[in-house]
GROMACS .gro file of C-alpha atoms in nm:
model
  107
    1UNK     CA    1  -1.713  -0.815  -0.302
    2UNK     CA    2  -1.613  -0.932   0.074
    3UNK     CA    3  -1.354  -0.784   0.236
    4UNK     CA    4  -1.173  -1.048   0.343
    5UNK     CA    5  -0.918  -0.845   0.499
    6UNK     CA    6  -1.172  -0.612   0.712
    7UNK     CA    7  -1.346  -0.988   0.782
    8UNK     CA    8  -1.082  -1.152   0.936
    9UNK     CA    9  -1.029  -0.844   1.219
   10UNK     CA   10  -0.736  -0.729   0.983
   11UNK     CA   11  -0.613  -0.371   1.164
   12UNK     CA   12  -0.405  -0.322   0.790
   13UNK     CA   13  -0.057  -0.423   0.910
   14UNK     CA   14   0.070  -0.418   0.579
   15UNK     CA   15  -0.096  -0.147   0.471
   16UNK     CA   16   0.202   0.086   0.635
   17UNK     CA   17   0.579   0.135   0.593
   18UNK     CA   18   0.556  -0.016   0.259
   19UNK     CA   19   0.742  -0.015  -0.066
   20UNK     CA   20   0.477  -0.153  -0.341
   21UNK     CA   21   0.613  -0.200  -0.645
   22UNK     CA   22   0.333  -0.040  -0.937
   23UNK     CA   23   0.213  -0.251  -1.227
   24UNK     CA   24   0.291  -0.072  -1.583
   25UNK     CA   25  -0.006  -0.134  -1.631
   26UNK     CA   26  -0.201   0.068  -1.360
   27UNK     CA   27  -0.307   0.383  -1.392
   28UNK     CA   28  -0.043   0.682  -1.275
   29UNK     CA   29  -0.069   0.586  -0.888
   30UNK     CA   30  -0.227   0.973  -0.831
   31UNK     CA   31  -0.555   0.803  -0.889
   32UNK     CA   32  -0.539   0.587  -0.559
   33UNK     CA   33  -0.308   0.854  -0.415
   34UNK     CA   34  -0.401   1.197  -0.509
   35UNK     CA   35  -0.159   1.391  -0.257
   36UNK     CA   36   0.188   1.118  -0.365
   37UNK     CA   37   0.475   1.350  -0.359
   38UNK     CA   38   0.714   1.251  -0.634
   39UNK     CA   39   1.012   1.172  -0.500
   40UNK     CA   40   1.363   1.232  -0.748
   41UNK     CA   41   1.609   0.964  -0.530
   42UNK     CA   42   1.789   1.170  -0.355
   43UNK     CA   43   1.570   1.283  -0.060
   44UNK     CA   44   1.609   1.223   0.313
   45UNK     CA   45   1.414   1.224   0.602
   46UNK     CA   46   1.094   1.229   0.453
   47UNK     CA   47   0.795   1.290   0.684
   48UNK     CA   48   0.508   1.006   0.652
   49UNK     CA   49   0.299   1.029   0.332
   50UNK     CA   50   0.277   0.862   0.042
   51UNK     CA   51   0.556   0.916  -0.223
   52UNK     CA   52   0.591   0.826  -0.583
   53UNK     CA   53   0.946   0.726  -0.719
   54UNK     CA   54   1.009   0.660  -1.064
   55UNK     CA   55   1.362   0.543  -1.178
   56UNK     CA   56   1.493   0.307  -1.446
   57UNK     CA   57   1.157   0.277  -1.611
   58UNK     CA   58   0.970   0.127  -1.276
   59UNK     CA   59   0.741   0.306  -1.062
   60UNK     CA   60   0.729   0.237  -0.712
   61UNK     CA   61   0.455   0.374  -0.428
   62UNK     CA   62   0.609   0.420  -0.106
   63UNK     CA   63   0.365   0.512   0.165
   64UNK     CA   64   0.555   0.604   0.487
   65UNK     CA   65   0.276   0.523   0.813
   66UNK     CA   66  -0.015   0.441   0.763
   67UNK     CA   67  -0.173   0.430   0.401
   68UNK     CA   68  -0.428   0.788   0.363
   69UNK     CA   69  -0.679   0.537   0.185
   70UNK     CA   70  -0.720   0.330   0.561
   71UNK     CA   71  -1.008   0.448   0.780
   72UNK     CA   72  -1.118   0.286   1.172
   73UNK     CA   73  -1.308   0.024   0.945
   74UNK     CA   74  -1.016  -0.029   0.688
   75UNK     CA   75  -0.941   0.076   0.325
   76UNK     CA   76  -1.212   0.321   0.197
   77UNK     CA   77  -1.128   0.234  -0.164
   78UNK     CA   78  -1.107  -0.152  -0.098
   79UNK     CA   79  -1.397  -0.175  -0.401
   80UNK     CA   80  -1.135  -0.004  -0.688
   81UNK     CA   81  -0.826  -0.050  -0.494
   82UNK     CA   82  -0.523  -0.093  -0.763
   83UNK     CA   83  -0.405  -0.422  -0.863
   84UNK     CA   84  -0.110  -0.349  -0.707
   85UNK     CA   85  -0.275  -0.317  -0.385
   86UNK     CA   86  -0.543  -0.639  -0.452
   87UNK     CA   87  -0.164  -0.820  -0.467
   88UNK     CA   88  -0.116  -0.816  -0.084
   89UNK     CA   89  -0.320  -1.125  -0.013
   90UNK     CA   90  -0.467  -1.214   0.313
   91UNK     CA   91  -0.261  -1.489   0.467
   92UNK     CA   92  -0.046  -1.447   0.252
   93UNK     CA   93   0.367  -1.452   0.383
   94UNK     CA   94   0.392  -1.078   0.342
   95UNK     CA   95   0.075  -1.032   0.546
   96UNK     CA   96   0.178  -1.268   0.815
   97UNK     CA   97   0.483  -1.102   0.865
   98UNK     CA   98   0.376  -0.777   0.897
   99UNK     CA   99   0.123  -0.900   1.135
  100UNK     CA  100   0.456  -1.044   1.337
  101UNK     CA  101   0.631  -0.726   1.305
  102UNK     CA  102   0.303  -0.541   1.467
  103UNK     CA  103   0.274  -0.800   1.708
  104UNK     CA  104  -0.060  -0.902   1.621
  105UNK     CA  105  -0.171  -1.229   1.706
  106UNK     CA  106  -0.208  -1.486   1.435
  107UNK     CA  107  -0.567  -1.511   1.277
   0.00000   0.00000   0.00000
C-alpha cells in the first residue's frame, strides 16, 4: 500500500488538533491509541494527548498536537491505521484546509 499522504511531501497537517469522530464499528480506539485518556465532559485545560470521549452513544478521538502515531517520516501505523483515520483523504477539503491553516503551500 502507497502512502499517498507521506508521497505527496504531506508534513500531517490534519493529523493534529483534531476531533475524529470513531466508527461503531472500530475497535475501542485504545488499539490505535494505547495511552487515550478518557475524558467524562467536563474537563478543562487539557494538556496535548490524545483523549477518548464517549457521550450519547458516540465515541469521539480527540488528539490535542500532534497525533503520538506521527513520526519525522509520517504515521508509523499508516499500514492498520483505523478506518476512521483512512477517512481523512488526501486532497480532500478537510486536508486542504488544514494545510491553509498551517500555512503550507498547496500540493
Amino acid at each position: 500500500m502507497v502512502n499517498l499522504c507521506e508521497k505527496s511531501g504531506c508534513s500531517a497537517c490534519c493529523c493534529h488538533d483534531i476531533v475524529i469522530p470513531w466508527l461503531d464499528n472500530e475497535p475501542d480506539p485504545k488499539k490505535y491509541f494505547p495511552d487515550a485518556k478518557v475524558l467524562n465532559g467536563t474537563e478543562e485545560n487539557v494538556e496535548d494527548g490524545v483523549y477518548v470521549l464517549r457521550e450519547d452513544n458516540k465515541t469521539k478521538v480527540i488528539i490535542l498536537g500532534p497525533c503520538p502515531n506521527l513520526s519525522g517520516t509520517g504515521c508509523t501505523i499508516y499500514e492498520r491505521r483505523s478506518t476512521a483515520c483512512k477517512k481523512l483523504r488526501i486532497f480532500a477539503p478537510e486536508c486542504m484546509e488544514a494545510r491553509t491553516r498551517d500555512g503550507k503551500e498547496e500540493i
